[in-house]
Amino acid sequence: MHHSTARSEELFREAQQVIPGGVNSPVRAFKAVGGTPRFIARAQGAYLWDADGNQLLDYIGSWGPMILGHNHPAVVAAIQQALAEGLSYGAPTEREIRLAQRVREAYPSADLVRFVSSGTEATMSALRLARGYTGRDLIVKFRGNYHGHADSLLVQAGSGLLTGGGGSARSAPSSAGVPQAFAELTLVADYNEPQALEDLFQRYGEQIAAVIFEPVVGNAGVLIPTPAFLEALHRLTRQYGALLIADEVMTGFRLAKGGAVELLGLQPDLICWGKILGGGLPVGAYGGRAEIMQQVAPLGPVYQAGTLSGNPLSMAAGLATLETLFQDPPYARLEAYGAALEQGLQTLFAEAGLPVAINRVGSMITVFFREGPVQTYTEAVASDTERFKAFFHGLLQRGVYWPPSQFEAAFFSLAHGPQELDKTLEAIAQALKEPALLVR
Ligand SMILES: *Cc1c(COP(=O)(O)O)cnc(C)c1O
């Protein structure tokens, strides 16, 4: 059972000589769970192979993009074709139009879409646009929601920051290097607590440019919005003339063709995308009503640009991914796998006498190590992270690669089938026999 990780250990030592912490994004360093991160050599379908040749059943999916599974032939072929035509021109191309049309097909409320190169750029640009459009400065975000690493959004942000990526999750700002003056323009409210939002609007409503939120939270672990919370979001933003920004970077094209907006019947003013939209290559986008999006340069006074924006390879990968998803919408299949996984987990944890709260929407799932329900950030962070560590390593040693943090959603893909389900549940059943996971 025990994997040899000699090569990963060696690479991690070498990486730390030239890259801060040996990684280019903090959560990859396994700081929250300890141990050596696996260096990945290749991927196919639902699996990764690490540098020591161990096969890992992947529940991270590159943190969201790989909904079709790794190396999907349609995506690979599209990239290969684009590759033969040149890497980047810094000029408009037809693929950008086709991808924007696909986004609009899934999100009819987005009249205009602007492509950028990451989710961070998408939310950062959407905020600037909201401020430019409303002429107001304040932004509202929710504790534990993560919207990328732009200065004004690194305030009480989730996941990586909850698990030792930098700063302290309990103070605002949540990273060193974010000026207090920026943080002061960001008001923080509690997710699923409509009264707190109401109070905030009563006090600052006329100065609030926008409320940005994760329509289903993935970055504090999975949190599901209550109808009362969603109602308050829509009502208060409208009443006070603030824009509602749905950050669908994680949920877009994953929870439904039209993401959480479609699934939950939301009516945001602006929407941000990333992850699946790039099919595994770097992409982000933001869009919304023409009247708002026309404020973006070159049409309007809100500046936003990018040397590699609309990069041909990224557009090709995104287009192939969306076309594959739309041709034969997979959401019922993903839901079936998710329901079976969730049921299997419930049974195994109940048999082991271990209290957990399992939150799942479609192909996003979190097992919180505490009694449920878990609806708020405060409830999520009260989870037993020591027990989570044991769970994580118990699975990893058995070839199942769960996200290395209690506060990250696990994802599965269309490449996850009955065999993968069995393998996962068997690994969990075995892991639950380990002393570290048994009730103390
Ligand atoms: C991943 C994520 C981002 C940031 O996207 P990057 O491409 O990592 O910059 C923003 N918002 C949400 C909800 C995310 O999950």
XYZ file of C-alpha atoms in Angstrom, residues 167-318:
152
model
C -1.255 36.151 6.625
C -3.995 35.327 9.049
C -7.564 34.493 8.069
C -8.870 36.280 11.137
C -7.607 39.762 10.435
C -8.411 41.993 7.521
C -6.442 42.163 5.196
C -5.661 38.446 4.975
C -2.284 38.882 3.293
C 0.734 41.007 4.089
C 1.331 43.609 1.411
C -2.316 44.621 1.063
C -2.522 48.230 2.275
C -4.994 48.808 5.076
C -6.427 51.596 2.911
C -7.394 49.024 0.246
C -8.800 46.630 2.800
C -10.934 49.432 4.180
C -12.719 49.677 0.841
C -13.765 46.047 1.184
C -16.605 45.315 3.582
C -16.875 41.753 4.786
C -20.158 40.048 5.582
C -21.074 36.501 6.537
C -22.305 34.086 3.911
C -25.840 32.816 4.472
C -26.515 35.526 7.044
C -28.973 37.882 5.324
C -29.524 40.097 8.368
C -25.811 40.998 8.500
C -25.947 42.009 4.837
C -29.058 44.058 5.504
C -27.264 45.900 8.325
C -24.249 46.575 6.141
C -26.427 48.063 3.403
C -28.343 50.178 5.876
C -25.091 51.705 7.005
C -23.089 51.971 3.756
C -25.616 51.226 0.977
C -25.165 54.471 -0.956
C -21.398 53.927 -1.195
C -21.420 50.277 -2.244
C -20.359 49.679 -5.852
C -20.837 45.915 -5.832
C -21.343 42.722 -3.902
C -19.198 39.838 -5.145
C -19.995 36.285 -4.064
C -19.457 32.617 -4.829
C -22.942 31.410 -5.804
C -22.036 28.008 -4.398
C -18.950 28.354 -2.216
C -16.043 26.061 -2.998
C -13.269 27.934 -1.254
C -14.302 27.385 2.368
C -15.186 23.849 1.446
C -18.590 23.579 -0.212
C -21.236 25.878 1.282
C -24.713 25.978 -0.232
C -26.547 29.323 -0.338
C -29.914 29.502 1.398
C -32.889 30.953 -0.499
C -33.190 33.762 2.080
C -29.558 34.734 1.508
C -29.941 34.786 -2.280
C -33.144 36.816 -1.971
C -31.407 39.407 0.225
C -28.472 39.668 -2.189
C -30.716 40.470 -5.126
C -33.081 42.765 -3.233
C -30.434 44.859 -1.453
C -28.163 45.356 -4.459
C -31.156 46.504 -6.516
C -32.594 48.712 -3.812
C -29.300 50.539 -3.300
C -28.102 50.592 -6.920
C -25.093 48.321 -6.319
C -24.063 45.685 -8.850
C -24.313 41.988 -8.019
C -21.249 40.057 -9.246
C -21.545 36.278 -9.405
C -18.076 34.736 -9.278
C -18.637 31.598 -11.334
C -14.924 30.904 -11.813
C -15.369 27.545 -10.079
C -19.062 26.824 -10.654
C -19.470 28.078 -14.237
C -20.131 25.225 -16.707
C -19.726 22.784 -13.798
C -23.044 22.885 -11.939
C -25.091 23.268 -15.130
C -24.473 24.549 -18.647
C -25.249 28.019 -17.292
C -23.524 27.303 -13.967
C -25.020 28.368 -10.650
C -26.800 31.237 -12.389
C -28.930 28.700 -14.258
C -29.138 26.163 -11.445
C -30.280 28.679 -8.829
C -32.086 31.143 -11.106
C -29.793 34.061 -10.225
C -29.874 37.469 -11.888
C -26.436 38.973 -11.390
C -25.309 42.147 -13.147
C -21.827 40.819 -13.864
C -20.459 37.272 -14.046
C -16.850 36.053 -13.787
C -15.556 32.827 -15.306
C -12.300 30.890 -15.455
C -11.174 27.299 -14.823
C -13.425 25.134 -17.108
C -13.657 28.030 -19.585
C -9.965 27.469 -20.404
C -10.151 23.669 -20.551
C -6.851 23.440 -18.631
C -5.080 26.436 -20.160
C -4.998 29.906 -18.542
C -8.257 31.792 -19.136
C -10.668 34.041 -17.310
C -13.564 36.179 -18.495
C -16.138 38.619 -17.256
C -19.396 39.674 -18.814
C -22.804 41.175 -18.305
C -25.376 43.581 -19.710
C -24.229 45.686 -22.667
C -24.915 48.929 -20.835
C -22.375 47.989 -18.153
C -19.822 46.188 -20.348
C -19.742 49.153 -22.755
C -17.902 51.072 -20.036
C -14.835 48.872 -20.714
C -12.052 50.238 -22.959
C -11.950 50.831 -25.890
C -15.700 51.658 -25.706
C -15.618 53.311 -22.301
C -13.376 54.833 -19.639
C -12.655 51.655 -17.580
C -9.223 50.434 -18.666
C -8.446 46.729 -18.901
C -6.025 44.962 -21.242
C -3.819 41.867 -21.660
C -0.906 40.885 -23.902
C -2.025 37.245 -23.979
C -5.778 37.835 -23.552
C -7.710 35.645 -25.978
C -4.618 33.519 -26.560
C -5.307 31.132 -29.471
C -4.373 27.950 -27.561
C -6.500 28.888 -24.565
C -9.438 29.808 -26.793
C -9.108 26.508 -28.660
C -9.021 24.483 -25.432
C -11.983 26.392 -24.004
